[in-house]
CSV table of N, CA, C and O in Angstrom, one decimal:
chain,number,residue,atom,x,y,z
A,605,MET,N,-45.8,101.1,-51.2
A,605,MET,CA,-45.5,99.8,-50.5
A,605,MET,C,-44.7,98.9,-51.4
A,605,MET,O,-44.9,98.8,-52.6
A,606,SER,N,-43.8,98.2,-50.7
A,606,SER,CA,-43.0,97.2,-51.5
A,606,SER,C,-43.8,95.9,-51.8
A,606,SER,O,-44.6,95.5,-51.0
A,607,PRO,N,-43.3,95.2,-52.9
A,607,PRO,CA,-43.9,94.0,-53.1
A,607,PRO,C,-43.7,92.9,-52.1
A,607,PRO,O,-44.6,92.1,-51.9
A,608,ASP,N,-42.6,93.0,-51.4
A,608,ASP,CA,-42.3,92.0,-50.3
A,608,ASP,C,-43.4,92.2,-49.2
A,608,ASP,O,-43.8,91.2,-48.6
A,609,PHE,N,-43.6,93.4,-48.8
A,609,PHE,CA,-44.6,93.7,-47.8
A,609,PHE,C,-46.0,93.2,-48.2
A,609,PHE,O,-46.7,92.6,-47.3
A,610,LEU,N,-46.4,93.4,-49.4
A,610,LEU,CA,-47.7,93.0,-49.8
A,610,LEU,C,-47.8,91.4,-49.9
A,610,LEU,O,-48.9,90.9,-49.5
A,611,GLN,N,-46.7,90.8,-50.3
A,611,GLN,CA,-46.7,89.3,-50.2
A,611,GLN,C,-46.8,88.7,-48.8
A,611,GLN,O,-47.6,87.8,-48.5
A,612,SER,N,-46.1,89.4,-47.9
A,612,SER,CA,-46.1,88.9,-46.5
A,612,SER,C,-47.5,89.2,-45.9
A,612,SER,O,-48.0,88.4,-45.1
A,613,LEU,N,-48.1,90.3,-46.2
A,613,LEU,CA,-49.4,90.6,-45.7
A,613,LEU,C,-50.5,89.7,-46.2
A,613,LEU,O,-51.3,89.2,-45.5
A,614,ALA,N,-50.4,89.3,-47.5
A,614,ALA,CA,-51.3,88.3,-48.1
A,614,ALA,C,-51.1,87.0,-47.5
A,614,ALA,O,-52.1,86.2,-47.2
A,615,ALA,N,-49.8,86.5,-47.3
A,615,ALA,CA,-49.5,85.2,-46.8
A,615,ALA,C,-50.1,85.1,-45.3
A,615,ALA,O,-50.7,84.2,-44.9
A,616,SER,N,-49.9,86.2,-44.5
A,616,SER,CA,-50.3,86.2,-43.1
A,616,SER,C,-51.9,86.2,-43.0
A,616,SER,O,-52.5,85.6,-42.2
A,617,SER,N,-52.5,87.0,-44.0
A,617,SER,CA,-53.9,87.0,-44.0
A,617,SER,C,-54.5,85.6,-44.4
A,617,SER,O,-55.5,85.2,-43.8
A,618,LEU,N,-53.9,85.0,-45.3
A,618,LEU,CA,-54.3,83.6,-45.8
A,618,LEU,C,-54.1,82.6,-44.6
A,618,LEU,O,-55.0,81.8,-44.4
A,619,ALA,N,-53.0,82.7,-43.9
A,619,ALA,CA,-52.7,81.8,-42.8
A,619,ALA,C,-53.8,82.0,-41.7
A,619,ALA,O,-54.3,81.1,-41.0
A,620,LEU,N,-54.2,83.3,-41.4
A,620,LEU,CA,-55.2,83.6,-40.4
A,620,LEU,C,-56.5,83.1,-40.8
A,620,LEU,O,-57.3,82.5,-40.0
A,621,LEU,N,-56.9,83.2,-42.1
A,621,LEU,CA,-58.2,82.8,-42.6
A,621,LEU,C,-58.2,81.2,-42.5
A,621,LEU,O,-59.2,80.7,-42.1
A,622,ALA,N,-57.1,80.5,-42.8
A,622,ALA,CA,-57.1,79.1,-42.7
A,622,ALA,C,-57.3,78.6,-41.3
A,622,ALA,O,-58.0,77.7,-41.0
A,623,LEU,N,-56.6,79.3,-40.4
A,623,LEU,CA,-56.7,79.0,-38.9
A,623,LEU,C,-58.2,79.2,-38.5
A,623,LEU,O,-58.7,78.4,-37.7
A,624,MET,N,-58.8,80.3,-38.9
A,624,MET,CA,-60.2,80.5,-38.5
A,624,MET,C,-61.1,79.4,-39.1
A,624,MET,O,-62.1,79.0,-38.4
A,625,VAL,N,-60.9,79.0,-40.3
A,625,VAL,CA,-61.7,77.9,-40.9
A,625,VAL,C,-61.6,76.6,-40.1
A,625,VAL,O,-62.5,75.9,-39.8
A,626,ILE,N,-60.3,76.2,-39.8
A,626,ILE,CA,-60.1,75.1,-39.0
A,626,ILE,C,-60.7,75.1,-37.7
A,626,ILE,O,-61.4,74.2,-37.2
A,627,MET,N,-60.7,76.3,-37.0
A,627,MET,CA,-61.3,76.5,-35.7
A,627,MET,C,-62.8,76.4,-35.8
A,627,MET,O,-63.5,75.7,-34.9
A,628,GLY,N,-63.4,76.9,-36.9
A,628,GLY,CA,-64.8,76.7,-37.1
A,628,GLY,C,-65.2,75.3,-37.3
A,628,GLY,O,-66.3,74.9,-36.8
A,629,VAL,N,-64.5,74.5,-38.1
A,629,VAL,CA,-64.8,73.1,-38.3
A,629,VAL,C,-64.7,72.4,-37.0
A,629,VAL,O,-65.6,71.6,-36.7
A,630,ILE,N,-63.7,72.6,-36.2
A,630,ILE,CA,-63.5,71.9,-34.9
A,630,ILE,C,-64.7,72.2,-34.0
A,630,ILE,O,-65.3,71.3,-33.3
A,631,TYR,N,-65.1,73.5,-33.9
A,631,TYR,CA,-66.2,73.9,-33.1
A,631,TYR,C,-67.5,73.2,-33.6
A,631,TYR,O,-68.3,72.7,-32.7
A,632,THR,N,-67.7,73.1,-34.8
A,632,THR,CA,-68.9,72.5,-35.4
A,632,THR,C,-69.0,71.0,-35.0
A,632,THR,O,-70.0,70.5,-34.6
A,633,ILE,N,-67.9,70.3,-35.1
A,633,ILE,CA,-67.8,68.9,-34.8
A,633,ILE,C,-68.1,68.7,-33.4
A,633,ILE,O,-68.8,67.8,-32.9
A,634,TRP,N,-67.4,69.5,-32.5
A,634,TRP,CA,-67.5,69.4,-31.1
A,634,TRP,C,-69.0,69.7,-30.6
A,634,TRP,O,-69.6,68.9,-29.8
A,635,SER,N,-69.6,70.6,-31.2
A,635,SER,CA,-71.1,70.9,-30.9
A,635,SER,C,-71.9,69.7,-31.3
A,635,SER,O,-72.9,69.4,-30.6
A,636,GLN,N,-71.7,69.2,-32.5
A,636,GLN,CA,-72.5,68.0,-32.9
A,636,GLN,C,-72.4,66.9,-32.0
A,636,GLN,O,-73.4,66.1,-31.7
A,637,ILE,N,-71.2,66.6,-31.5
A,637,ILE,CA,-70.9,65.4,-30.6
A,637,ILE,C,-71.7,65.6,-29.3
A,637,ILE,O,-72.4,64.8,-28.8
A,638,ASN,N,-71.6,66.9,-28.8
A,638,ASN,CA,-72.3,67.3,-27.5
A,638,ASN,C,-73.8,67.1,-27.7
A,638,ASN,O,-74.5,66.6,-26.8
A,639,MET,N,-74.3,67.6,-28.8
A,639,MET,CA,-75.8,67.5,-29.1
A,639,MET,C,-76.2,66.1,-29.1
A,639,MET,O,-77.3,65.7,-28.6
A,640,ARG,N,-75.4,65.2,-29.8
A,640,ARG,CA,-75.8,63.8,-29.9
A,640,ARG,C,-75.8,63.2,-28.5
A,640,ARG,O,-76.7,62.3,-28.2
A,641,LYS,N,-74.8,63.5,-27.7
A,641,LYS,CA,-74.8,62.9,-26.3
A,641,LYS,C,-76.0,63.3,-25.6
A,641,LYS,O,-76.7,62.5,-24.8
A,642,LYS,N,-76.4,64.7,-25.7
A,642,LYS,CA,-77.5,65.1,-24.9
A,642,LYS,C,-78.9,64.6,-25.4
A,642,LYS,O,-79.7,64.1,-24.6
A,643,ARG,N,-79.0,64.4,-26.7
A,643,ARG,CA,-80.1,63.7,-27.3
A,643,ARG,C,-80.3,62.3,-26.8
A,643,ARG,O,-81.4,61.8,-26.4
A,644,ASN,N,-79.2,61.6,-26.8
A,644,ASN,CA,-79.2,60.2,-26.3
A,644,ASN,C,-79.6,60.1,-24.9
A,644,ASN,O,-80.3,59.2,-24.4
A,645,TYR,N,-79.0,61.0,-24.1
A,645,TYR,CA,-79.4,61.0,-22.6
A,645,TYR,C,-80.8,61.2,-22.4
A,645,TYR,O,-81.5,60.5,-21.6
A,646,PHE,N,-81.5,62.2,-23.1
A,646,PHE,CA,-82.9,62.5,-22.9
A,646,PHE,C,-83.8,61.4,-23.4
A,646,PHE,O,-84.8,61.1,-22.9
A,647,LYS,N,-83.3,60.8,-24.6
A,647,LYS,CA,-84.1,59.6,-25.1
A,647,LYS,C,-84.1,58.5,-24.0
A,647,LYS,O,-85.1,57.9,-23.8
A,648,GLU,N,-83.0,58.2,-23.4
A,648,GLU,CA,-82.9,57.1,-22.5
A,648,GLU,C,-83.7,57.5,-21.2
A,648,GLU,O,-84.4,56.7,-20.6
A,649,LEU,N,-83.6,58.8,-20.8
A,649,LEU,CA,-84.3,59.2,-19.6
A,649,LEU,C,-85.8,59.1,-19.8
A,649,LEU,O,-86.5,58.6,-18.9
A,650,HIS,N,-86.4,59.4,-21.0
A,650,HIS,CA,-87.8,59.3,-21.2
A,650,HIS,C,-88.2,57.9,-21.3
A,650,HIS,O,-89.4,57.5,-21.1
A,651,THR,N,-87.4,57.0,-21.7
A,651,THR,CA,-87.8,55.5,-21.7
A,651,THR,C,-87.8,54.9,-20.4
A,651,THR,O,-88.5,54.0,-20.1
A,652,GLU,N,-86.9,55.5,-19.5
A,652,GLU,CA,-86.8,54.9,-18.1
A,652,GLU,C,-87.8,55.5,-17.2
A,652,GLU,O,-87.9,55.1,-16.0
A,653,LEU,N,-88.6,56.5,-17.6
A,653,LEU,CA,-89.6,57.2,-16.8
A,653,LEU,C,-90.7,56.3,-16.5
A,653,LEU,O,-91.6,56.1,-17.4
A,654,THR,N,-90.8,55.9,-15.2
A,654,THR,CA,-91.9,55.0,-14.8
A,654,THR,C,-92.4,55.4,-13.4
A,654,THR,O,-91.7,56.0,-12.7
A,655,PRO,N,-93.6,54.9,-13.1
A,655,PRO,CA,-94.2,55.3,-11.8
A,655,PRO,C,-93.3,54.8,-10.6
A,655,PRO,O,-92.7,53.7,-10.7
A,656,GLY,N,-93.1,55.6,-9.6
A,656,GLY,CA,-92.3,55.3,-8.4
A,656,GLY,C,-90.9,55.9,-8.5
A,656,GLY,O,-90.2,55.9,-7.5
A,657,LYS,N,-90.5,56.4,-9.6
A,657,LYS,CA,-89.1,57.0,-9.7
A,657,LYS,C,-89.1,58.4,-9.2
A,657,LYS,O,-90.1,59.1,-9.3
A,658,GLU,N,-88.0,58.8,-8.5
A,658,GLU,CA,-87.8,60.1,-8.1
A,658,GLU,C,-87.1,60.9,-9.2
A,658,GLU,O,-86.3,60.4,-9.8
A,659,VAL,N,-87.8,62.1,-9.5
A,659,VAL,CA,-87.3,62.9,-10.6
A,659,VAL,C,-87.0,64.3,-10.1
A,659,VAL,O,-87.5,64.8,-9.1
A,660,MET,N,-86.3,65.0,-11.0
A,660,MET,CA,-86.0,66.4,-10.8
A,660,MET,C,-86.4,67.2,-12.0
A,660,MET,O,-86.1,66.7,-13.1
A,661,PHE,N,-87.1,68.3,-11.9
A,661,PHE,CA,-87.5,69.1,-13.0
A,661,PHE,C,-86.6,70.1,-13.4
A,661,PHE,O,-85.6,70.4,-12.6
A,662,ALA,N,-86.7,70.8,-14.5
A,662,ALA,CA,-85.8,71.9,-14.9
A,662,ALA,C,-85.7,73.0,-13.9
A,662,ALA,O,-84.8,73.7,-13.8
A,663,GLY,N,-86.8,73.3,-13.2
A,663,GLY,CA,-86.9,74.4,-12.2
A,663,GLY,C,-86.3,73.9,-10.9
A,663,GLY,O,-86.3,74.7,-10.0
A,664,GLY,N,-85.8,72.7,-10.7
A,664,GLY,CA,-85.2,72.3,-9.5
A,664,GLY,C,-86.3,71.6,-8.5
A,664,GLY,O,-85.9,71.3,-7.4
A,665,ILE,N,-87.5,71.3,-9.0
A,665,ILE,CA,-88.5,70.7,-8.1
A,665,ILE,C,-88.3,69.2,-8.2
A,665,ILE,O,-88.1,68.6,-9.3
A,666,TYR,N,-88.3,68.5,-7.0
A,666,TYR,CA,-88.2,67.2,-6.9
A,666,TYR,C,-89.6,66.5,-6.6
A,666,TYR,O,-90.4,67.1,-5.9
A,667,GLY,N,-89.8,65.3,-7.1
A,667,GLY,CA,-91.1,64.6,-6.8
A,667,GLY,C,-90.9,63.2,-7.3
A,667,GLY,O,-90.0,62.7,-7.7
A,668,THR,N,-92.1,62.5,-7.0
A,668,THR,CA,-92.2,61.0,-7.3
A,668,THR,C,-93.2,60.9,-8.4
A,668,THR,O,-94.3,61.4,-8.3
A,669,VAL,N,-92.9,60.1,-9.4
A,669,VAL,CA,-93.7,59.9,-10.6
A,669,VAL,C,-94.9,59.0,-10.1
A,669,VAL,O,-94.7,57.9,-9.5
A,670,GLN,N,-96.1,59.5,-10.4
A,670,GLN,CA,-97.3,58.7,-10.1
A,670,GLN,C,-97.8,58.0,-11.3
A,670,GLN,O,-98.2,56.8,-11.2
A,671,SER,N,-97.8,58.6,-12.5
A,671,SER,CA,-98.3,58.0,-13.7
A,671,SER,C,-97.6,58.8,-14.8
A,671,SER,O,-97.2,60.0,-14.7
A,672,VAL,N,-97.4,58.0,-15.9
A,672,VAL,CA,-96.8,58.6,-17.1
A,672,VAL,C,-97.8,58.4,-18.3
A,672,VAL,O,-98.3,57.3,-18.6
A,673,GLY,N,-98.1,59.6,-18.9
A,673,GLY,CA,-98.9,59.6,-20.1
A,673,GLY,C,-98.1,59.8,-21.4
A,673,GLY,O,-96.9,59.6,-21.3
A,674,GLN,N,-98.8,60.1,-22.4
A,674,GLN,CA,-98.2,60.4,-23.7
A,674,GLN,C,-97.2,61.5,-23.6
A,674,GLN,O,-96.0,61.5,-23.9
A,675,ASP,N,-97.8,62.7,-23.2
A,675,ASP,CA,-96.9,63.9,-23.1
A,675,ASP,C,-96.8,64.5,-21.7
A,675,ASP,O,-96.2,65.4,-21.4
A,676,ARG,N,-97.6,63.9,-20.7
A,676,ARG,CA,-97.7,64.4,-19.4
A,676,ARG,C,-97.3,63.4,-18.4
A,676,ARG,O,-97.4,62.2,-18.6
A,677,VAL,N,-96.8,63.9,-17.3
A,677,VAL,CA,-96.3,63.1,-16.2
A,677,VAL,C,-97.1,63.6,-14.9
A,677,VAL,O,-97.1,64.8,-14.7
A,678,THR,N,-97.7,62.7,-14.1
A,678,THR,CA,-98.3,63.2,-12.9
A,678,THR,C,-97.2,62.8,-11.8
A,678,THR,O,-96.7,61.7,-11.6
A,679,VAL,N,-96.9,63.9,-11.0
A,679,VAL,CA,-95.9,63.9,-10.0
A,679,VAL,C,-96.3,64.3,-8.7
A,679,VAL,O,-97.1,65.3,-8.6
A,680,LYS,N,-96.0,63.6,-7.6
A,680,LYS,CA,-96.4,63.9,-6.3
A,680,LYS,C,-95.2,64.5,-5.6
A,680,LYS,O,-94.1,63.9,-5.6
A,681,VAL,N,-95.3,65.7,-5.1
A,681,VAL,CA,-94.2,66.5,-4.4
A,681,VAL,C,-94.3,66.3,-2.9
A,681,VAL,O,-95.4,65.7,-2.4
A,682,ARG,N,-93.3,66.7,-2.2
A,682,ARG,CA,-93.2,66.3,-0.8
A,682,ARG,C,-94.4,67.0,0.0
A,682,ARG,O,-94.9,66.3,1.0
A,683,SER,N,-94.9,68.1,-0.4
A,683,SER,CA,-96.1,68.7,0.3
A,683,SER,C,-97.4,67.9,0.2
A,683,SER,O,-98.3,68.1,0.8
A,684,GLY,N,-97.4,66.9,-0.7
A,684,GLY,CA,-98.5,66.1,-1.0
A,684,GLY,C,-99.3,66.5,-2.2
A,684,GLY,O,-100.2,65.8,-2.7
A,685,ALA,N,-99.0,67.6,-2.8
A,685,ALA,CA,-99.7,68.1,-3.9
A,685,ALA,C,-99.3,67.2,-5.2
A,685,ALA,O,-98.2,66.7,-5.2
A,686,THR,N,-100.2,67.0,-6.1
A,686,THR,CA,-100.0,66.3,-7.3
A,686,THR,C,-99.9,67.3,-8.5
A,686,THR,O,-100.9,68.1,-8.6
A,687,LEU,N,-98.9,67.2,-9.3
A,687,LEU,CA,-98.7,68.1,-10.4
A,687,LEU,C,-98.8,67.3,-11.7
A,687,LEU,O,-98.2,66.2,-11.8
A,688,ASP,N,-99.4,67.9,-12.7
A,688,ASP,CA,-99.4,67.4,-14.1
A,688,ASP,C,-98.3,68.3,-14.8
A,688,ASP,O,-98.6,69.5,-14.9
A,689,VAL,N,-97.3,67.7,-15.3
A,689,VAL,CA,-96.3,68.4,-16.0
A,689,VAL,C,-95.9,67.7,-17.3
A,689,VAL,O,-96.2,66.6,-17.4
A,690,SER,N,-95.3,68.4,-18.2
A,690,SER,CA,-94.7,67.9,-19.4
A,690,SER,C,-93.6,66.9,-19.1
A,690,SER,O,-92.8,67.2,-18.3
A,691,ARG,N,-93.7,65.8,-19.8
A,691,ARG,CA,-92.6,64.9,-19.5
A,691,ARG,C,-91.3,65.4,-20.0
A,691,ARG,O,-90.2,64.9,-19.5
A,692,TYR,N,-91.2,66.4,-20.8
A,692,TYR,CA,-90.0,67.0,-21.3
A,692,TYR,C,-89.4,68.0,-20.3
A,692,TYR,O,-88.3,68.5,-20.5
A,693,ALA,N,-90.1,68.3,-19.2
A,693,ALA,CA,-89.6,69.1,-18.2
A,693,ALA,C,-88.8,68.3,-17.2
A,693,ALA,O,-88.0,68.8,-16.4
A,694,VAL,N,-88.8,67.0,-17.2
A,694,VAL,CA,-88.0,66.1,-16.4
A,694,VAL,C,-86.6,66.2,-16.8
A,694,VAL,O,-86.2,65.9,-18.0
A,695,GLN,N,-85.7,66.6,-16.0
A,695,GLN,CA,-84.2,66.7,-16.3
A,695,GLN,C,-83.3,65.6,-15.8
A,695,GLN,O,-82.3,65.3,-16.4
A,696,GLU,N,-83.8,64.9,-14.8
A,696,GLU,CA,-83.0,63.9,-14.2
A,696,GLU,C,-83.8,62.9,-13.4
A,696,GLU,O,-84.8,63.3,-12.8
A,697,ILE,N,-83.4,61.6,-13.5
A,697,ILE,CA,-84.0,60.6,-12.6
A,697,ILE,C,-83.1,60.4,-11.5
A,697,ILE,O,-81.9,60.0,-11.8
A,698,GLU,N,-83.5,60.5,-10.2
A,698,GLU,CA,-82.6,60.3,-9.1
A,698,GLU,C,-82.3,58.9,-9.0
A,698,GLU,O,-83.2,58.0,-9.1
A,699,LYS,N,-81.1,58.6,-8.7
A,699,LYS,CA,-80.7,57.1,-8.5
A,699,LYS,C,-80.7,56.7,-7.1
A,699,LYS,O,-80.6,57.4,-6.1
């Protein structure tokens, strides 16, 4: 193999490595930004969780909050049943 070929191979490998490192850094920053947004959303959601609010759970069940405890929420669903669920199962407060 000629020295020119080895130089061009090393240069292209270095350029590819640099590109992959840059892509990794961008992905890491993007992931951190999304995680921060999601963390803030759920922190706000849990502070707004009060009796009388319509909520949706992770499984797609809708209900009305009856009471809020430390880690549990009592929710009344349309059938009239009352459920005790983890407050962290609440995914959305209906507006």
